[in-house]
């Protein structure tokens, strides 16, 4: 924690004093080429200036719990990417779209969103070279659509339907040569 707001530049506040600065945030800033941030504050442990050892130990336990949840969520997202990758490969080879496995995966995502909404919606991990951007994009779209559907109190069957649509919305891209949708930069 820092006892004053932290800014990316003169106008954009990055975090307020009640939000911790954690390693994932620092990793993202470096990934986005931010080498420095601006603040008049000083670092301190905990979310209040007058904390005692009980608060410090609870903060450490809380950080450990969050770290373990991040690991579980990363494993879950990796499972989703592997599932959709195999599903898309199956579509390319057999030209069939069985909806039951997709429906089951969407139900898993709905459950995980109810348990770990903030972690899932803020997750940022590096794609492996073998990962398709289309698959990653489809998973992120599914997460966002299902979070919005839950917020809007859609009935469960509608959440599943919209989740299936979000997960498969890029399926048609697979009919194009992979050089088009895997190309980095502009298509010219």
PDB file of N, CA and C in Angstrom, residues 48-124:
ATOM      1  N   UNK A  48      -4.233   0.479   6.443  1.00  0.00           N
ATOM      2  CA  UNK A  48      -4.338   1.623   7.345  1.00  0.00           C
ATOM      3  C   UNK A  48      -2.937   1.947   7.841  1.00  0.00           C
ATOM      4  N   UNK A  49      -2.717   3.203   8.181  1.00  0.00           N
ATOM      5  CA  UNK A  49      -1.376   3.598   8.630  1.00  0.00           C
ATOM      6  C   UNK A  49      -1.029   3.044  10.002  1.00  0.00           C
ATOM      7  N   UNK A  50      -2.025   2.848  10.864  1.00  0.00           N
ATOM      8  CA  UNK A  50      -1.781   2.364  12.221  1.00  0.00           C
ATOM      9  C   UNK A  50      -2.186   0.905  12.334  1.00  0.00           C
ATOM     10  N   UNK A  51      -1.400   0.037  11.761  1.00  0.00           N
ATOM     11  CA  UNK A  51      -1.767  -1.380  11.835  1.00  0.00           C
ATOM     12  C   UNK A  51      -0.899  -2.087  12.864  1.00  0.00           C
ATOM     13  N   UNK A  52      -1.422  -3.176  13.408  1.00  0.00           N
ATOM     14  CA  UNK A  52      -0.662  -3.926  14.400  1.00  0.00           C
ATOM     15  C   UNK A  52      -0.312  -5.300  13.838  1.00  0.00           C
ATOM     16  N   UNK A  53       0.332  -6.132  14.626  1.00  0.00           N
ATOM     17  CA  UNK A  53       0.812  -7.425  14.132  1.00  0.00           C
ATOM     18  C   UNK A  53      -0.336  -8.349  13.754  1.00  0.00           C
ATOM     19  N   UNK A  54      -1.484  -8.262  14.434  1.00  0.00           N
ATOM     20  CA  UNK A  54      -2.625  -9.101  14.049  1.00  0.00           C
ATOM     21  C   UNK A  54      -3.094  -8.769  12.645  1.00  0.00           C
ATOM     22  N   UNK A  55      -3.153  -7.475  12.338  1.00  0.00           N
ATOM     23  CA  UNK A  55      -3.555  -7.072  10.993  1.00  0.00           C
ATOM     24  C   UNK A  55      -2.525  -7.535   9.977  1.00  0.00           C
ATOM     25  N   UNK A  56      -1.250  -7.412  10.318  1.00  0.00           N
ATOM     26  CA  UNK A  56      -0.205  -7.834   9.393  1.00  0.00           C
ATOM     27  C   UNK A  56      -0.308  -9.324   9.094  1.00  0.00           C
ATOM     28  N   UNK A  57      -0.540 -10.134  10.117  1.00  0.00           N
ATOM     29  CA  UNK A  57      -0.644 -11.569   9.876  1.00  0.00           C
ATOM     30  C   UNK A  57      -1.897 -11.896   9.071  1.00  0.00           C
ATOM     31  N   UNK A  58      -3.009 -11.180   9.321  1.00  0.00           N
ATOM     32  CA  UNK A  58      -4.214 -11.455   8.541  1.00  0.00           C
ATOM     33  C   UNK A  58      -4.029 -11.020   7.097  1.00  0.00           C
ATOM     34  N   UNK A  59      -3.278  -9.947   6.878  1.00  0.00           N
ATOM     35  CA  UNK A  59      -2.985  -9.514   5.512  1.00  0.00           C
ATOM     36  C   UNK A  59      -2.154 -10.574   4.800  1.00  0.00           C
ATOM     37  N   UNK A  60      -1.153 -11.112   5.492  1.00  0.00           N
ATOM     38  CA  UNK A  60      -0.329 -12.155   4.886  1.00  0.00           C
ATOM     39  C   UNK A  60      -1.170 -13.387   4.555  1.00  0.00           C
ATOM     40  N   UNK A  61      -2.045 -13.782   5.468  1.00  0.00           N
ATOM     41  CA  UNK A  61      -2.910 -14.931   5.208  1.00  0.00           C
ATOM     42  C   UNK A  61      -3.839 -14.643   4.040  1.00  0.00           C
ATOM     43  N   UNK A  62      -4.371 -13.434   3.988  1.00  0.00           N
ATOM     44  CA  UNK A  62      -5.254 -13.047   2.900  1.00  0.00           C
ATOM     45  C   UNK A  62      -4.507 -13.073   1.572  1.00  0.00           C
ATOM     46  N   UNK A  63      -3.281 -12.546   1.543  1.00  0.00           N
ATOM     47  CA  UNK A  63      -2.487 -12.556   0.320  1.00  0.00           C
ATOM     48  C   UNK A  63      -2.177 -13.979  -0.135  1.00  0.00           C
ATOM     49  N   UNK A  64      -1.896 -14.867   0.819  1.00  0.00           N
ATOM     50  CA  UNK A  64      -1.646 -16.260   0.469  1.00  0.00           C
ATOM     51  C   UNK A  64      -2.889 -16.903  -0.120  1.00  0.00           C
ATOM     52  N   UNK A  65      -4.057 -16.608   0.461  1.00  0.00           N
ATOM     53  CA  UNK A  65      -5.314 -17.143  -0.043  1.00  0.00           C
ATOM     54  C   UNK A  65      -5.576 -16.641  -1.464  1.00  0.00           C
ATOM     55  N   UNK A  66      -5.391 -15.347  -1.689  1.00  0.00           N
ATOM     56  CA  UNK A  66      -5.591 -14.776  -3.019  1.00  0.00           C
ATOM     57  C   UNK A  66      -4.616 -15.385  -4.008  1.00  0.00           C
ATOM     58  N   UNK A  67      -3.367 -15.583  -3.597  1.00  0.00           N
ATOM     59  CA  UNK A  67      -2.377 -16.192  -4.466  1.00  0.00           C
ATOM     60  C   UNK A  67      -2.793 -17.607  -4.867  1.00  0.00           C
ATOM     61  N   UNK A  68      -3.311 -18.364  -3.914  1.00  0.00           N
ATOM     62  CA  UNK A  68      -3.782 -19.719  -4.212  1.00  0.00           C
ATOM     63  C   UNK A  68      -4.982 -19.675  -5.148  1.00  0.00           C
ATOM     64  N   UNK A  69      -5.872 -18.712  -4.943  1.00  0.00           N
ATOM     65  CA  UNK A  69      -7.034 -18.571  -5.837  1.00  0.00           C
ATOM     66  C   UNK A  69      -6.583 -18.221  -7.248  1.00  0.00           C
ATOM     67  N   UNK A  70      -5.580 -17.338  -7.376  1.00  0.00           N
ATOM     68  CA  UNK A  70      -5.044 -16.998  -8.706  1.00  0.00           C
ATOM     69  C   UNK A  70      -4.535 -18.247  -9.409  1.00  0.00           C
ATOM     70  N   UNK A  71      -3.836 -19.090  -8.682  1.00  0.00           N
ATOM     71  CA  UNK A  71      -3.321 -20.329  -9.280  1.00  0.00           C
ATOM     72  C   UNK A  71      -4.468 -21.201  -9.762  1.00  0.00           C
ATOM     73  N   UNK A  72      -5.501 -21.353  -8.924  1.00  0.00           N
ATOM     74  CA  UNK A  72      -6.655 -22.165  -9.307  1.00  0.00           C
ATOM     75  C   UNK A  72      -7.361 -21.586 -10.528  1.00  0.00           C
ATOM     76  N   UNK A  73      -7.509 -20.279 -10.570  1.00  0.00           N
ATOM     77  CA  UNK A  73      -8.177 -19.633 -11.699  1.00  0.00           C
ATOM     78  C   UNK A  73      -7.344 -19.785 -12.962  1.00  0.00           C
ATOM     79  N   UNK A  74      -6.028 -19.647 -12.854  1.00  0.00           N
ATOM     80  CA  UNK A  74      -5.179 -19.842 -14.027  1.00  0.00           C
ATOM     81  C   UNK A  74      -5.302 -21.267 -14.560  1.00  0.00           C
ATOM     82  N   UNK A  75      -5.368 -22.242 -13.658  1.00  0.00           N
ATOM     83  CA  UNK A  75      -5.560 -23.637 -14.080  1.00  0.00           C
ATOM     84  C   UNK A  75      -6.910 -23.783 -14.773  1.00  0.00           C
ATOM     85  N   UNK A  76      -7.950 -23.173 -14.211  1.00  0.00           N
ATOM     86  CA  UNK A  76      -9.279 -23.257 -14.806  1.00  0.00           C
ATOM     87  C   UNK A  76      -9.304 -22.625 -16.197  1.00  0.00           C
ATOM     88  N   UNK A  77      -8.708 -21.453 -16.345  1.00  0.00           N
ATOM     89  CA  UNK A  77      -8.671 -20.786 -17.652  1.00  0.00           C
ATOM     90  C   UNK A  77      -7.888 -21.630 -18.650  1.00  0.00           C
ATOM     91  N   UNK A  78      -6.777 -22.214 -18.205  1.00  0.00           N
ATOM     92  CA  UNK A  78      -5.994 -23.090 -19.084  1.00  0.00           C
ATOM     93  C   UNK A  78      -6.847 -24.283 -19.527  1.00  0.00           C
ATOM     94  N   UNK A  79      -7.651 -24.852 -18.606  1.00  0.00           N
ATOM     95  CA  UNK A  79      -8.551 -25.950 -18.963  1.00  0.00           C
ATOM     96  C   UNK A  79      -9.579 -25.497 -19.999  1.00  0.00           C
ATOM     97  N   UNK A  80     -10.103 -24.284 -19.840  1.00  0.00           N
ATOM     98  CA  UNK A  80     -11.070 -23.750 -20.809  1.00  0.00           C
ATOM     99  C   UNK A  80     -10.431 -23.583 -22.183  1.00  0.00           C
ATOM    100  N   UNK A  81      -9.212 -23.055 -22.209  1.00  0.00           N
ATOM    101  CA  UNK A  81      -8.510 -22.875 -23.484  1.00  0.00           C
ATOM    102  C   UNK A  81      -8.245 -24.227 -24.137  1.00  0.00           C
ATOM    103  N   UNK A  82      -7.793 -25.209 -23.357  1.00  0.00           N
ATOM    104  CA  UNK A  82      -7.544 -26.545 -23.913  1.00  0.00           C
ATOM    105  C   UNK A  82      -8.843 -27.173 -24.431  1.00  0.00           C
ATOM    106  N   UNK A  83      -9.930 -27.014 -23.673  1.00  0.00           N
ATOM    107  CA  UNK A  83     -11.218 -27.545 -24.101  1.00  0.00           C
ATOM    108  C   UNK A  83     -11.633 -26.942 -25.437  1.00  0.00           C
ATOM    109  N   UNK A  84     -11.607 -25.606 -25.527  1.00  0.00           N
ATOM    110  CA  UNK A  84     -12.070 -24.946 -26.743  1.00  0.00           C
ATOM    111  C   UNK A  84     -11.140 -25.237 -27.915  1.00  0.00           C
ATOM    112  N   UNK A  85      -9.860 -25.368 -27.656  1.00  0.00           N
ATOM    113  CA  UNK A  85      -8.911 -25.718 -28.710  1.00  0.00           C
ATOM    114  C   UNK A  85      -9.241 -27.093 -29.291  1.00  0.00           C
ATOM    115  N   UNK A  86      -9.489 -28.060 -28.416  1.00  0.00           N
ATOM    116  CA  UNK A  86      -9.852 -29.406 -28.885  1.00  0.00           C
ATOM    117  C   UNK A  86     -11.196 -29.387 -29.601  1.00  0.00           C
ATOM    118  N   UNK A  87     -12.124 -28.604 -29.092  1.00  0.00           N
ATOM    119  CA  UNK A  87     -13.445 -28.503 -29.702  1.00  0.00           C
ATOM    120  C   UNK A  87     -13.328 -27.926 -31.113  1.00  0.00           C
ATOM    121  N   UNK A  88     -12.556 -26.854 -31.262  1.00  0.00           N
ATOM    122  CA  UNK A  88     -12.370 -26.249 -32.584  1.00  0.00           C
ATOM    123  C   UNK A  88     -11.643 -27.206 -33.522  1.00  0.00           C
ATOM    124  N   UNK A  89     -10.633 -27.931 -33.023  1.00  0.00           N
ATOM    125  CA  UNK A  89      -9.940 -28.927 -33.851  1.00  0.00           C
ATOM    126  C   UNK A  89     -10.910 -30.001 -34.321  1.00  0.00           C
ATOM    127  N   UNK A  90     -11.773 -30.443 -33.427  1.00  0.00           N
ATOM    128  CA  UNK A  90     -12.783 -31.445 -33.760  1.00  0.00           C
ATOM    129  C   UNK A  90     -13.726 -30.904 -34.847  1.00  0.00           C
ATOM    130  N   UNK A  91     -14.095 -29.636 -34.744  1.00  0.00           N
ATOM    131  CA  UNK A  91     -14.948 -29.015 -35.759  1.00  0.00           C
ATOM    132  C   UNK A  91     -14.246 -28.994 -37.118  1.00  0.00           C
ATOM    133  N   UNK A  92     -12.970 -28.639 -37.126  1.00  0.00           N
ATOM    134  CA  UNK A  92     -12.217 -28.603 -38.394  1.00  0.00           C
ATOM    135  C   UNK A  92     -12.164 -29.981 -39.045  1.00  0.00           C
ATOM    136  N   UNK A  93     -11.924 -31.005 -38.231  1.00  0.00           N
ATOM    137  CA  UNK A  93     -11.744 -32.359 -38.764  1.00  0.00           C
ATOM    138  C   UNK A  93     -13.063 -33.034 -39.130  1.00  0.00           C
ATOM    139  N   UNK A  94     -14.068 -32.940 -38.266  1.00  0.00           N
ATOM    140  CA  UNK A  94     -15.298 -33.717 -38.446  1.00  0.00           C
ATOM    141  C   UNK A  94     -16.491 -32.888 -38.906  1.00  0.00           C
ATOM    142  N   UNK A  95     -16.378 -31.567 -38.862  1.00  0.00           N
ATOM    143  CA  UNK A  95     -17.448 -30.670 -39.273  1.00  0.00           C
ATOM    144  C   UNK A  95     -18.741 -30.918 -38.487  1.00  0.00           C
ATOM    145  N   UNK A  96     -18.600 -31.140 -37.170  1.00  0.00           N
ATOM    146  CA  UNK A  96     -19.756 -31.322 -36.298  1.00  0.00           C
ATOM    147  C   UNK A  96     -19.631 -30.377 -35.103  1.00  0.00           C
ATOM    148  N   UNK A  97     -20.789 -29.981 -34.558  1.00  0.00           N
ATOM    149  CA  UNK A  97     -20.830 -29.078 -33.419  1.00  0.00           C
ATOM    150  C   UNK A  97     -21.707 -29.652 -32.310  1.00  0.00           C
ATOM    151  N   UNK A  98     -21.194 -30.595 -31.538  1.00  0.00           N
ATOM    152  CA  UNK A  98     -22.005 -31.079 -30.410  1.00  0.00           C
ATOM    153  C   UNK A  98     -22.086 -29.996 -29.331  1.00  0.00           C
ATOM    154  N   UNK A  99     -23.307 -29.606 -28.958  1.00  0.00           N
ATOM    155  CA  UNK A  99     -23.480 -28.495 -28.032  1.00  0.00           C
ATOM    156  C   UNK A  99     -23.428 -28.908 -26.569  1.00  0.00           C
ATOM    157  N   UNK A 100     -23.611 -30.177 -26.261  1.00  0.00           N
ATOM    158  CA  UNK A 100     -23.620 -30.610 -24.862  1.00  0.00           C
ATOM    159  C   UNK A 100     -22.289 -30.316 -24.167  1.00  0.00           C
ATOM    160  N   UNK A 101     -21.138 -30.634 -24.777  1.00  0.00           N
ATOM    161  CA  UNK A 101     -19.878 -30.316 -24.077  1.00  0.00           C
ATOM    162  C   UNK A 101     -19.685 -28.804 -23.870  1.00  0.00           C
ATOM    163  N   UNK A 102     -20.110 -28.002 -24.841  1.00  0.00           N
ATOM    164  CA  UNK A 102     -19.977 -26.545 -24.703  1.00  0.00           C
ATOM    165  C   UNK A 102     -20.901 -26.055 -23.590  1.00  0.00           C
ATOM    166  N   UNK A 103     -22.113 -26.579 -23.567  1.00  0.00           N
ATOM    167  CA  UNK A 103     -23.067 -26.220 -22.517  1.00  0.00           C
ATOM    168  C   UNK A 103     -22.514 -26.571 -21.142  1.00  0.00           C
ATOM    169  N   UNK A 104     -21.909 -27.736 -21.015  1.00  0.00           N
ATOM    170  CA  UNK A 104     -21.322 -28.147 -19.735  1.00  0.00           C
ATOM    171  C   UNK A 104     -20.181 -27.218 -19.324  1.00  0.00           C
ATOM    172  N   UNK A 105     -19.350 -26.822 -20.285  1.00  0.00           N
ATOM    173  CA  UNK A 105     -18.235 -25.915 -19.977  1.00  0.00           C
ATOM    174  C   UNK A 105     -18.765 -24.539 -19.572  1.00  0.00           C
ATOM    175  N   UNK A 106     -19.813 -24.071 -20.241  1.00  0.00           N
ATOM    176  CA  UNK A 106     -20.412 -22.785 -19.887  1.00  0.00           C
ATOM    177  C   UNK A 106     -20.969 -22.846 -18.464  1.00  0.00           C
ATOM    178  N   UNK A 107     -21.570 -23.954 -18.096  1.00  0.00           N
ATOM    179  CA  UNK A 107     -22.082 -24.112 -16.724  1.00  0.00           C
ATOM    180  C   UNK A 107     -20.938 -24.043 -15.710  1.00  0.00           C
ATOM    181  N   UNK A 108     -19.796 -24.644 -16.047  1.00  0.00           N
ATOM    182  CA  UNK A 108     -18.622 -24.558 -15.169  1.00  0.00           C
ATOM    183  C   UNK A 108     -18.159 -23.107 -15.020  1.00  0.00           C
ATOM    184  N   UNK A 109     -18.151 -22.392 -16.137  1.00  0.00           N
ATOM    185  CA  UNK A 109     -17.709 -20.993 -16.111  1.00  0.00           C
ATOM    186  C   UNK A 109     -18.667 -20.161 -15.259  1.00  0.00           C
ATOM    187  N   UNK A 110     -19.964 -20.400 -15.400  1.00  0.00           N
ATOM    188  CA  UNK A 110     -20.954 -19.675 -14.593  1.00  0.00           C
ATOM    189  C   UNK A 110     -20.691 -19.919 -13.111  1.00  0.00           C
ATOM    190  N   UNK A 111     -20.451 -21.178 -12.750  1.00  0.00           N
ATOM    191  CA  UNK A 111     -20.171 -21.503 -11.354  1.00  0.00           C
ATOM    192  C   UNK A 111     -18.904 -20.787 -10.874  1.00  0.00           C
ATOM    193  N   UNK A 112     -17.839 -20.847 -11.665  1.00  0.00           N
ATOM    194  CA  UNK A 112     -16.572 -20.201 -11.275  1.00  0.00           C
ATOM    195  C   UNK A 112     -16.730 -18.681 -11.163  1.00  0.00           C
ATOM    196  N   UNK A 113     -17.539 -18.098 -12.056  1.00  0.00           N
ATOM    197  CA  UNK A 113     -17.771 -16.655 -11.981  1.00  0.00           C
ATOM    198  C   UNK A 113     -18.478 -16.279 -10.689  1.00  0.00           C
ATOM    199  N   UNK A 114     -19.400 -17.103 -10.242  1.00  0.00           N
ATOM    200  CA  UNK A 114     -20.101 -16.816  -8.986  1.00  0.00           C
ATOM    201  C   UNK A 114     -19.134 -16.890  -7.803  1.00  0.00           C
ATOM    202  N   UNK A 115     -18.156 -17.784  -7.879  1.00  0.00           N
ATOM    203  CA  UNK A 115     -17.201 -17.970  -6.788  1.00  0.00           C
ATOM    204  C   UNK A 115     -16.029 -16.981  -6.836  1.00  0.00           C
ATOM    205  N   UNK A 116     -15.564 -16.652  -8.041  1.00  0.00           N
ATOM    206  CA  UNK A 116     -14.318 -15.883  -8.193  1.00  0.00           C
ATOM    207  C   UNK A 116     -14.455 -14.784  -9.250  1.00  0.00           C
ATOM    208  N   UNK A 117     -15.535 -14.041  -9.227  1.00  0.00           N
ATOM    209  CA  UNK A 117     -15.808 -13.038 -10.264  1.00  0.00           C
ATOM    210  C   UNK A 117     -14.644 -12.071 -10.472  1.00  0.00           C
ATOM    211  N   UNK A 118     -14.168 -11.443  -9.399  1.00  0.00           N
ATOM    212  CA  UNK A 118     -13.123 -10.426  -9.545  1.00  0.00           C
ATOM    213  C   UNK A 118     -11.837 -10.996 -10.128  1.00  0.00           C
ATOM    214  N   UNK A 119     -11.465 -12.176  -9.690  1.00  0.00           N
ATOM    215  CA  UNK A 119     -10.238 -12.778 -10.211  1.00  0.00           C
ATOM    216  C   UNK A 119     -10.389 -13.141 -11.680  1.00  0.00           C
ATOM    217  N   UNK A 120     -11.518 -13.733 -12.043  1.00  0.00           N
ATOM    218  CA  UNK A 120     -11.715 -14.151 -13.435  1.00  0.00           C
ATOM    219  C   UNK A 120     -11.783 -12.961 -14.379  1.00  0.00           C
ATOM    220  N   UNK A 121     -12.438 -11.906 -13.958  1.00  0.00           N
ATOM    221  CA  UNK A 121     -12.581 -10.756 -14.845  1.00  0.00           C
ATOM    222  C   UNK A 121     -11.308  -9.928 -14.945  1.00  0.00           C
ATOM    223  N   UNK A 122     -10.398 -10.085 -14.010  1.00  0.00           N
ATOM    224  CA  UNK A 122      -9.144  -9.328 -14.033  1.00  0.00           C
ATOM    225  C   UNK A 122      -7.944 -10.171 -14.417  1.00  0.00           C
ATOM    226  N   UNK A 123      -8.185 -11.402 -14.791  1.00  0.00           N
ATOM    227  CA  UNK A 123      -7.065 -12.293 -15.073  1.00  0.00           C
ATOM    228  C   UNK A 123      -6.323 -11.830 -16.328  1.00  0.00           C
ATOM    229  N   UNK A 124      -5.040 -11.904 -16.256  1.00  0.00           N
ATOM    230  CA  UNK A 124      -4.196 -11.560 -17.395  1.00  0.00           C
ATOM    231  C   UNK A 124      -3.001 -12.500 -17.360  1.00  0.00           C
TER     232      UNK A 124
END
